Amino acid sequence: NASNFVDIFSEFGDISIGNLAAAGPIDLDAAGDIGFGDVTADDFDFSAGGDVTATHVVWRMARSVPNKPSILLVGDVIYMVNDVGIATAVDAKTGEIVWQQRVGGTFSASPIAAAGRIHLFDEDGKTTVLEAGRAFKLLAENQLDNGFMSSPAVAAEALYLRTRTDLYRIEQTGK
């Protein structure tokens, strides 16, 4: 069912990723010479079928939307950090900003969610850990050398972080 997927529309074609049946479809519309430029986060009502991009927009957000990092859906809240370090939580159903906070840094890596936390990774090597929820709550900041350009990976209980020069495996031991 096409209405359960996130669609990325760009000059490179349409790509569908992820199942968002609970929150409904959320679309990123990217335009620009090399795939970056004016970006909006949009929610469409696909019940009419066909091309609804001009007629069935439920909500649209054009400010503080990331060019490089992907957006993250946890429950009914979308979390994102834009390229210049503004973290935003958005109600996925209404498009209303739940909270917005400057965390600083420059971002290319996508945020991840684990154990009720949102992790943000900047290009200078800082990891910002937030509580997932409807209020901004900074839990921790950690620093690694050589910065993050790629998104982290999670496997079982381990978090894999690749900086420009090193690969880290972070995992709690002695459980």
mmCIF file with all atom_site columns, N, CA and C in Angstrom, residues 73-127:
data_model
loop_
_atom_site.group_PDB
_atom_site.id
_atom_site.type_symbol
_atom_site.label_atom_id
_atom_site.label_alt_id
_atom_site.label_comp_id
_atom_site.label_asym_id
_atom_site.label_entity_id
_atom_site.label_seq_id
_atom_site.pdbx_PDB_ins_code
_atom_site.Cartn_x
_atom_site.Cartn_y
_atom_site.Cartn_z
_atom_site.occupancy
_atom_site.B_iso_or_equiv
_atom_site.pdbx_formal_charge
_atom_site.auth_seq_id
_atom_site.auth_comp_id
_atom_site.auth_asym_id
_atom_site.auth_atom_id
_atom_site.pdbx_PDB_model_num
ATOM 1   N N  . LEU A 1 73  ? 11.319 9.293  12.565 1.00 0.00 ? 73  LEU A N  1
ATOM 2   C CA . LEU A 1 73  ? 9.990  9.192  13.151 1.00 0.00 ? 73  LEU A CA 1
ATOM 3   C C  . LEU A 1 73  ? 10.043 8.229  14.329 1.00 0.00 ? 73  LEU A C  1
ATOM 4   N N  . VAL A 1 74  ? 9.646  8.718  15.514 1.00 0.00 ? 74  VAL A N  1
ATOM 5   C CA . VAL A 1 74  ? 9.537  7.889  16.713 1.00 0.00 ? 74  VAL A CA 1
ATOM 6   C C  . VAL A 1 74  ? 8.135  8.117  17.267 1.00 0.00 ? 74  VAL A C  1
ATOM 7   N N  . GLY A 1 75  ? 7.300  7.080  17.233 1.00 0.00 ? 75  GLY A N  1
ATOM 8   C CA . GLY A 1 75  ? 5.910  7.256  17.640 1.00 0.00 ? 75  GLY A CA 1
ATOM 9   C C  . GLY A 1 75  ? 5.225  8.207  16.685 1.00 0.00 ? 75  GLY A C  1
ATOM 10  N N  . ASP A 1 76  ? 4.657  9.280  17.216 1.00 0.00 ? 76  ASP A N  1
ATOM 11  C CA . ASP A 1 76  ? 3.988  10.267 16.366 1.00 0.00 ? 76  ASP A CA 1
ATOM 12  C C  . ASP A 1 76  ? 4.751  11.589 16.319 1.00 0.00 ? 76  ASP A C  1
ATOM 13  N N  . VAL A 1 77  ? 6.060  11.526 16.601 1.00 0.00 ? 77  VAL A N  1
ATOM 14  C CA . VAL A 1 77  ? 6.898  12.723 16.566 1.00 0.00 ? 77  VAL A CA 1
ATOM 15  C C  . VAL A 1 77  ? 8.022  12.516 15.556 1.00 0.00 ? 77  VAL A C  1
ATOM 16  N N  . ILE A 1 78  ? 8.222  13.513 14.698 1.00 0.00 ? 78  ILE A N  1
ATOM 17  C CA . ILE A 1 78  ? 9.332  13.536 13.752 1.00 0.00 ? 78  ILE A CA 1
ATOM 18  C C  . ILE A 1 78  ? 10.453 14.338 14.396 1.00 0.00 ? 78  ILE A C  1
ATOM 19  N N  . TYR A 1 79  ? 11.651 13.755 14.425 1.00 0.00 ? 79  TYR A N  1
ATOM 20  C CA . TYR A 1 79  ? 12.833 14.451 14.923 1.00 0.00 ? 79  TYR A CA 1
ATOM 21  C C  . TYR A 1 79  ? 13.745 14.718 13.744 1.00 0.00 ? 79  TYR A C  1
ATOM 22  N N  . MET A 1 80  ? 14.335 15.902 13.733 1.00 0.00 ? 80  MET A N  1
ATOM 23  C CA . MET A 1 80  ? 15.278 16.239 12.676 1.00 0.00 ? 80  MET A CA 1
ATOM 24  C C  . MET A 1 80  ? 16.283 17.235 13.212 1.00 0.00 ? 80  MET A C  1
ATOM 25  N N  . VAL A 1 81  ? 17.459 17.219 12.605 1.00 0.00 ? 81  VAL A N  1
ATOM 26  C CA . VAL A 1 81  ? 18.457 18.251 12.863 1.00 0.00 ? 81  VAL A CA 1
ATOM 27  C C  . VAL A 1 81  ? 18.894 18.742 11.494 1.00 0.00 ? 81  VAL A C  1
ATOM 28  N N  . ASN A 1 82  ? 18.853 20.059 11.315 1.00 0.00 ? 82  ASN A N  1
ATOM 29  C CA . ASN A 1 82  ? 19.246 20.564 10.001 1.00 0.00 ? 82  ASN A CA 1
ATOM 30  C C  . ASN A 1 82  ? 20.760 20.685 9.910  1.00 0.00 ? 82  ASN A C  1
ATOM 31  N N  . ASP A 1 83  ? 21.235 21.027 8.760  1.00 0.00 ? 83  ASP A N  1
ATOM 32  C CA . ASP A 1 83  ? 22.665 21.045 8.483  1.00 0.00 ? 83  ASP A CA 1
ATOM 33  C C  . ASP A 1 83  ? 23.439 22.001 9.395  1.00 0.00 ? 83  ASP A C  1
ATOM 34  N N  . VAL A 1 84  ? 22.791 23.032 9.932  1.00 0.00 ? 84  VAL A N  1
ATOM 35  C CA . VAL A 1 84  ? 23.471 24.033 10.760 1.00 0.00 ? 84  VAL A CA 1
ATOM 36  C C  . VAL A 1 84  ? 23.125 23.908 12.243 1.00 0.00 ? 84  VAL A C  1
ATOM 37  N N  . GLY A 1 85  ? 22.634 22.741 12.671 1.00 0.00 ? 85  GLY A N  1
ATOM 38  C CA . GLY A 1 85  ? 22.506 22.451 14.098 1.00 0.00 ? 85  GLY A CA 1
ATOM 39  C C  . GLY A 1 85  ? 21.252 22.896 14.800 1.00 0.00 ? 85  GLY A C  1
ATOM 40  N N  . ILE A 1 86  ? 20.153 23.045 14.089 1.00 0.00 ? 86  ILE A N  1
ATOM 41  C CA . ILE A 1 86  ? 18.874 23.333 14.746 1.00 0.00 ? 86  ILE A CA 1
ATOM 42  C C  . ILE A 1 86  ? 18.082 22.033 14.799 1.00 0.00 ? 86  ILE A C  1
ATOM 43  N N  . ALA A 1 87  ? 17.867 21.541 16.023 1.00 0.00 ? 87  ALA A N  1
ATOM 44  C CA . ALA A 1 87  ? 17.099 20.308 16.231 1.00 0.00 ? 87  ALA A CA 1
ATOM 45  C C  . ALA A 1 87  ? 15.636 20.681 16.392 1.00 0.00 ? 87  ALA A C  1
ATOM 46  N N  . THR A 1 88  ? 14.765 19.898 15.775 1.00 0.00 ? 88  THR A N  1
ATOM 47  C CA . THR A 1 88  ? 13.331 20.189 15.791 1.00 0.00 ? 88  THR A CA 1
ATOM 48  C C  . THR A 1 88  ? 12.561 18.891 15.980 1.00 0.00 ? 88  THR A C  1
ATOM 49  N N  . ALA A 1 89  ? 11.525 18.966 16.798 1.00 0.00 ? 89  ALA A N  1
ATOM 50  C CA . ALA A 1 89  ? 10.560 17.873 16.933 1.00 0.00 ? 89  ALA A CA 1
ATOM 51  C C  . ALA A 1 89  ? 9.235  18.392 16.396 1.00 0.00 ? 89  ALA A C  1
ATOM 52  N N  . VAL A 1 90  ? 8.579  17.587 15.549 1.00 0.00 ? 90  VAL A N  1
ATOM 53  C CA . VAL A 1 90  ? 7.357  17.997 14.868 1.00 0.00 ? 90  VAL A CA 1
ATOM 54  C C  . VAL A 1 90  ? 6.298  16.925 15.080 1.00 0.00 ? 90  VAL A C  1
ATOM 55  N N  . ASP A 1 91  ? 5.073  17.335 15.387 1.00 0.00 ? 91  ASP A N  1
ATOM 56  C CA . ASP A 1 91  ? 3.966  16.386 15.465 1.00 0.00 ? 91  ASP A CA 1
ATOM 57  C C  . ASP A 1 91  ? 3.706  15.867 14.055 1.00 0.00 ? 91  ASP A C  1
ATOM 58  N N  . ALA A 1 92  ? 3.835  14.556 13.865 1.00 0.00 ? 92  ALA A N  1
ATOM 59  C CA . ALA A 1 92  ? 3.740  13.976 12.523 1.00 0.00 ? 92  ALA A CA 1
ATOM 60  C C  . ALA A 1 92  ? 2.350  14.103 11.921 1.00 0.00 ? 92  ALA A C  1
ATOM 61  N N  . LYS A 1 93  ? 1.335  14.188 12.741 1.00 0.00 ? 93  LYS A N  1
ATOM 62  C CA . LYS A 1 93  ? -0.028 14.252 12.223 1.00 0.00 ? 93  LYS A CA 1
ATOM 63  C C  . LYS A 1 93  ? -0.463 15.672 11.868 1.00 0.00 ? 93  LYS A C  1
ATOM 64  N N  . THR A 1 94  ? 0.036  16.666 12.635 1.00 0.00 ? 94  THR A N  1
ATOM 65  C CA . THR A 1 94  ? -0.423 18.037 12.415 1.00 0.00 ? 94  THR A CA 1
ATOM 66  C C  . THR A 1 94  ? 0.620  18.944 11.772 1.00 0.00 ? 94  THR A C  1
ATOM 67  N N  . GLY A 1 95  ? 1.901  18.564 11.859 1.00 0.00 ? 95  GLY A N  1
ATOM 68  C CA . GLY A 1 95  ? 2.962  19.426 11.352 1.00 0.00 ? 95  GLY A CA 1
ATOM 69  C C  . GLY A 1 95  ? 3.343  20.538 12.309 1.00 0.00 ? 95  GLY A C  1
ATOM 70  N N  . GLU A 1 96  ? 2.730  20.570 13.489 1.00 0.00 ? 96  GLU A N  1
ATOM 71  C CA . GLU A 1 96  ? 3.054  21.599 14.481 1.00 0.00 ? 96  GLU A CA 1
ATOM 72  C C  . GLU A 1 96  ? 4.410  21.321 15.105 1.00 0.00 ? 96  GLU A C  1
ATOM 73  N N  . ILE A 1 97  ? 5.218  22.375 15.292 1.00 0.00 ? 97  ILE A N  1
ATOM 74  C CA . ILE A 1 97  ? 6.502  22.227 15.966 1.00 0.00 ? 97  ILE A CA 1
ATOM 75  C C  . ILE A 1 97  ? 6.237  21.965 17.443 1.00 0.00 ? 97  ILE A C  1
ATOM 76  N N  . VAL A 1 98  ? 6.788  20.861 17.944 1.00 0.00 ? 98  VAL A N  1
ATOM 77  C CA . VAL A 1 98  ? 6.651  20.486 19.350 1.00 0.00 ? 98  VAL A CA 1
ATOM 78  C C  . VAL A 1 98  ? 7.711  21.216 20.168 1.00 0.00 ? 98  VAL A C  1
ATOM 79  N N  . TRP A 1 99  ? 8.941  21.190 19.690 1.00 0.00 ? 99  TRP A N  1
ATOM 80  C CA . TRP A 1 99  ? 10.031 21.986 20.260 1.00 0.00 ? 99  TRP A CA 1
ATOM 81  C C  . TRP A 1 99  ? 11.088 22.210 19.197 1.00 0.00 ? 99  TRP A C  1
ATOM 82  N N  . GLN A 1 100 ? 11.898 23.242 19.418 1.00 0.00 ? 100 GLN A N  1
ATOM 83  C CA . GLN A 1 100 ? 12.997 23.547 18.505 1.00 0.00 ? 100 GLN A CA 1
ATOM 84  C C  . GLN A 1 100 ? 14.113 24.156 19.331 1.00 0.00 ? 100 GLN A C  1
ATOM 85  N N  . GLN A 1 101 ? 15.349 23.654 19.106 1.00 0.00 ? 101 GLN A N  1
ATOM 86  C CA . GLN A 1 101 ? 16.476 24.106 19.919 1.00 0.00 ? 101 GLN A CA 1
ATOM 87  C C  . GLN A 1 101 ? 17.758 24.070 19.088 1.00 0.00 ? 101 GLN A C  1
ATOM 88  N N  . ARG A 1 102 ? 18.566 25.104 19.224 1.00 0.00 ? 102 ARG A N  1
ATOM 89  C CA . ARG A 1 102 ? 19.871 25.097 18.565 1.00 0.00 ? 102 ARG A CA 1
ATOM 90  C C  . ARG A 1 102 ? 20.811 24.227 19.401 1.00 0.00 ? 102 ARG A C  1
ATOM 91  N N  . VAL A 1 103 ? 21.357 23.170 18.784 1.00 0.00 ? 103 VAL A N  1
ATOM 92  C CA . VAL A 1 103 ? 22.310 22.302 19.474 1.00 0.00 ? 103 VAL A CA 1
ATOM 93  C C  . VAL A 1 103 ? 23.735 22.581 19.010 1.00 0.00 ? 103 VAL A C  1
ATOM 94  N N  . GLY A 1 104 ? 23.875 23.409 17.989 1.00 0.00 ? 104 GLY A N  1
ATOM 95  C CA . GLY A 1 104 ? 25.184 23.779 17.469 1.00 0.00 ? 104 GLY A CA 1
ATOM 96  C C  . GLY A 1 104 ? 25.770 22.699 16.577 1.00 0.00 ? 104 GLY A C  1
ATOM 97  N N  . GLY A 1 105 ? 26.814 23.055 15.861 1.00 0.00 ? 105 GLY A N  1
ATOM 98  C CA . GLY A 1 105 ? 27.490 22.110 14.993 1.00 0.00 ? 105 GLY A CA 1
ATOM 99  C C  . GLY A 1 105 ? 26.974 22.150 13.570 1.00 0.00 ? 105 GLY A C  1
ATOM 100 N N  . THR A 1 106 ? 27.636 21.370 12.732 1.00 0.00 ? 106 THR A N  1
ATOM 101 C CA . THR A 1 106 ? 27.259 21.178 11.340 1.00 0.00 ? 106 THR A CA 1
ATOM 102 C C  . THR A 1 106 ? 26.967 19.701 11.170 1.00 0.00 ? 106 THR A C  1
ATOM 103 N N  . PHE A 1 107 ? 25.848 19.367 10.511 1.00 0.00 ? 107 PHE A N  1
ATOM 104 C CA . PHE A 1 107 ? 25.387 17.980 10.467 1.00 0.00 ? 107 PHE A CA 1
ATOM 105 C C  . PHE A 1 107 ? 25.257 17.449 9.051  1.00 0.00 ? 107 PHE A C  1
ATOM 106 N N  . SER A 1 108 ? 25.769 16.232 8.849  1.00 0.00 ? 108 SER A N  1
ATOM 107 C CA . SER A 1 108 ? 25.550 15.435 7.643  1.00 0.00 ? 108 SER A CA 1
ATOM 108 C C  . SER A 1 108 ? 24.919 14.100 8.018  1.00 0.00 ? 108 SER A C  1
ATOM 109 N N  . ALA A 1 109 ? 25.314 13.549 9.165  1.00 0.00 ? 109 ALA A N  1
ATOM 110 C CA . ALA A 1 109 ? 24.819 12.248 9.624  1.00 0.00 ? 109 ALA A CA 1
ATOM 111 C C  . ALA A 1 109 ? 23.367 12.359 10.073 1.00 0.00 ? 109 ALA A C  1
ATOM 112 N N  . SER A 1 110 ? 22.621 11.294 9.839  1.00 0.00 ? 110 SER A N  1
ATOM 113 C CA . SER A 1 110 ? 21.217 11.243 10.253 1.00 0.00 ? 110 SER A CA 1
ATOM 114 C C  . SER A 1 110 ? 21.107 10.878 11.727 1.00 0.00 ? 110 SER A C  1
ATOM 115 N N  . PRO A 1 111 ? 20.092 11.412 12.410 1.00 0.00 ? 111 PRO A N  1
ATOM 116 C CA . PRO A 1 111 ? 19.883 11.036 13.807 1.00 0.00 ? 111 PRO A CA 1
ATOM 117 C C  . PRO A 1 111 ? 19.386 9.596  13.915 1.00 0.00 ? 111 PRO A C  1
ATOM 118 N N  . ILE A 1 112 ? 19.590 9.001  15.083 1.00 0.00 ? 112 ILE A N  1
ATOM 119 C CA . ILE A 1 112 ? 19.050 7.670  15.348 1.00 0.00 ? 112 ILE A CA 1
ATOM 120 C C  . ILE A 1 112 ? 18.314 7.699  16.684 1.00 0.00 ? 112 ILE A C  1
ATOM 121 N N  . ALA A 1 113 ? 17.433 6.724  16.873 1.00 0.00 ? 113 ALA A N  1
ATOM 122 C CA . ALA A 1 113 ? 16.723 6.557  18.139 1.00 0.00 ? 113 ALA A CA 1
ATOM 123 C C  . ALA A 1 113 ? 17.103 5.214  18.732 1.00 0.00 ? 113 ALA A C  1
ATOM 124 N N  . ALA A 1 114 ? 17.356 5.197  20.035 1.00 0.00 ? 114 ALA A N  1
ATOM 125 C CA . ALA A 1 114 ? 17.658 3.959  20.748 1.00 0.00 ? 114 ALA A CA 1
ATOM 126 C C  . ALA A 1 114 ? 17.353 4.166  22.224 1.00 0.00 ? 114 ALA A C  1
ATOM 127 N N  . ALA A 1 115 ? 16.660 3.218  22.814 1.00 0.00 ? 115 ALA A N  1
ATOM 128 C CA . ALA A 1 115 ? 16.402 3.208  24.254 1.00 0.00 ? 115 ALA A CA 1
ATOM 129 C C  . ALA A 1 115 ? 15.776 4.515  24.756 1.00 0.00 ? 115 ALA A C  1
ATOM 130 N N  . GLY A 1 116 ? 14.830 5.065  23.989 1.00 0.00 ? 116 GLY A N  1
ATOM 131 C CA . GLY A 1 116 ? 14.151 6.280  24.424 1.00 0.00 ? 116 GLY A CA 1
ATOM 132 C C  . GLY A 1 116 ? 14.967 7.552  24.266 1.00 0.00 ? 116 GLY A C  1
ATOM 133 N N  . ARG A 1 117 ? 16.033 7.456  23.506 1.00 0.00 ? 117 ARG A N  1
ATOM 134 C CA . ARG A 1 117 ? 16.911 8.608  23.301 1.00 0.00 ? 117 ARG A CA 1
ATOM 135 C C  . ARG A 1 117 ? 17.084 8.891  21.816 1.00 0.00 ? 117 ARG A C  1
ATOM 136 N N  . ILE A 1 118 ? 17.321 10.157 21.496 1.00 0.00 ? 118 ILE A N  1
ATOM 137 C CA . ILE A 1 118 ? 17.640 10.590 20.145 1.00 0.00 ? 118 ILE A CA 1
ATOM 138 C C  . ILE A 1 118 ? 19.111 10.991 20.154 1.00 0.00 ? 118 ILE A C  1
ATOM 139 N N  . HIS A 1 119 ? 19.895 10.436 19.222 1.00 0.00 ? 119 HIS A N  1
ATOM 140 C CA . HIS A 1 119 ? 21.325 10.712 19.143 1.00 0.00 ? 119 HIS A CA 1
ATOM 141 C C  . HIS A 1 119 ? 21.604 11.507 17.871 1.00 0.00 ? 119 HIS A C  1
ATOM 142 N N  . LEU A 1 120 ? 22.305 12.638 18.031 1.00 0.00 ? 120 LEU A N  1
ATOM 143 C CA . LEU A 1 120 ? 22.681 13.506 16.921 1.00 0.00 ? 120 LEU A CA 1
ATOM 144 C C  . LEU A 1 120 ? 24.204 13.537 16.827 1.00 0.00 ? 120 LEU A C  1
ATOM 145 N N  . PHE A 1 121 ? 24.751 13.444 15.609 1.00 0.00 ? 121 PHE A N  1
ATOM 146 C CA . PHE A 1 121 ? 26.192 13.319 15.404 1.00 0.00 ? 121 PHE A CA 1
ATOM 147 C C  . PHE A 1 121 ? 26.675 14.414 14.465 1.00 0.00 ? 121 PHE A C  1
ATOM 148 N N  . ASP A 1 122 ? 27.531 15.331 14.968 1.00 0.00 ? 122 ASP A N  1
ATOM 149 C CA . ASP A 1 122 ? 27.940 16.437 14.110 1.00 0.00 ? 122 ASP A CA 1
ATOM 150 C C  . ASP A 1 122 ? 29.304 16.199 13.456 1.00 0.00 ? 122 ASP A C  1
ATOM 151 N N  . GLU A 1 123 ? 29.644 17.068 12.512 1.00 0.00 ? 123 GLU A N  1
ATOM 152 C CA . GLU A 1 123 ? 30.851 16.906 11.710 1.00 0.00 ? 123 GLU A CA 1
ATOM 153 C C  . GLU A 1 123 ? 32.129 17.179 12.487 1.00 0.00 ? 123 GLU A C  1
ATOM 154 N N  . ASP A 1 124 ? 32.028 17.732 13.701 1.00 0.00 ? 124 ASP A N  1
ATOM 155 C CA . ASP A 1 124 ? 33.209 17.955 14.543 1.00 0.00 ? 124 ASP A CA 1
ATOM 156 C C  . ASP A 1 124 ? 33.401 16.838 15.562 1.00 0.00 ? 124 ASP A C  1
ATOM 157 N N  . GLY A 1 125 ? 32.527 15.818 15.545 1.00 0.00 ? 125 GLY A N  1
ATOM 158 C CA . GLY A 1 125 ? 32.685 14.671 16.438 1.00 0.00 ? 125 GLY A CA 1
ATOM 159 C C  . GLY A 1 125 ? 31.849 14.723 17.702 1.00 0.00 ? 125 GLY A C  1
ATOM 160 N N  . LYS A 1 126 ? 30.986 15.716 17.820 1.00 0.00 ? 126 LYS A N  1
ATOM 161 C CA . LYS A 1 126 ? 30.142 15.800 19.018 1.00 0.00 ? 126 LYS A CA 1
ATOM 162 C C  . LYS A 1 126 ? 28.876 14.972 18.825 1.00 0.00 ? 126 LYS A C  1
ATOM 163 N N  . THR A 1 127 ? 28.573 14.161 19.833 1.00 0.00 ? 127 THR A N  1
ATOM 164 C CA . THR A 1 127 ? 27.304 13.448 19.881 1.00 0.00 ? 127 THR A CA 1
ATOM 165 C C  . THR A 1 127 ? 26.433 14.146 20.912 1.00 0.00 ? 127 THR A C  1
#
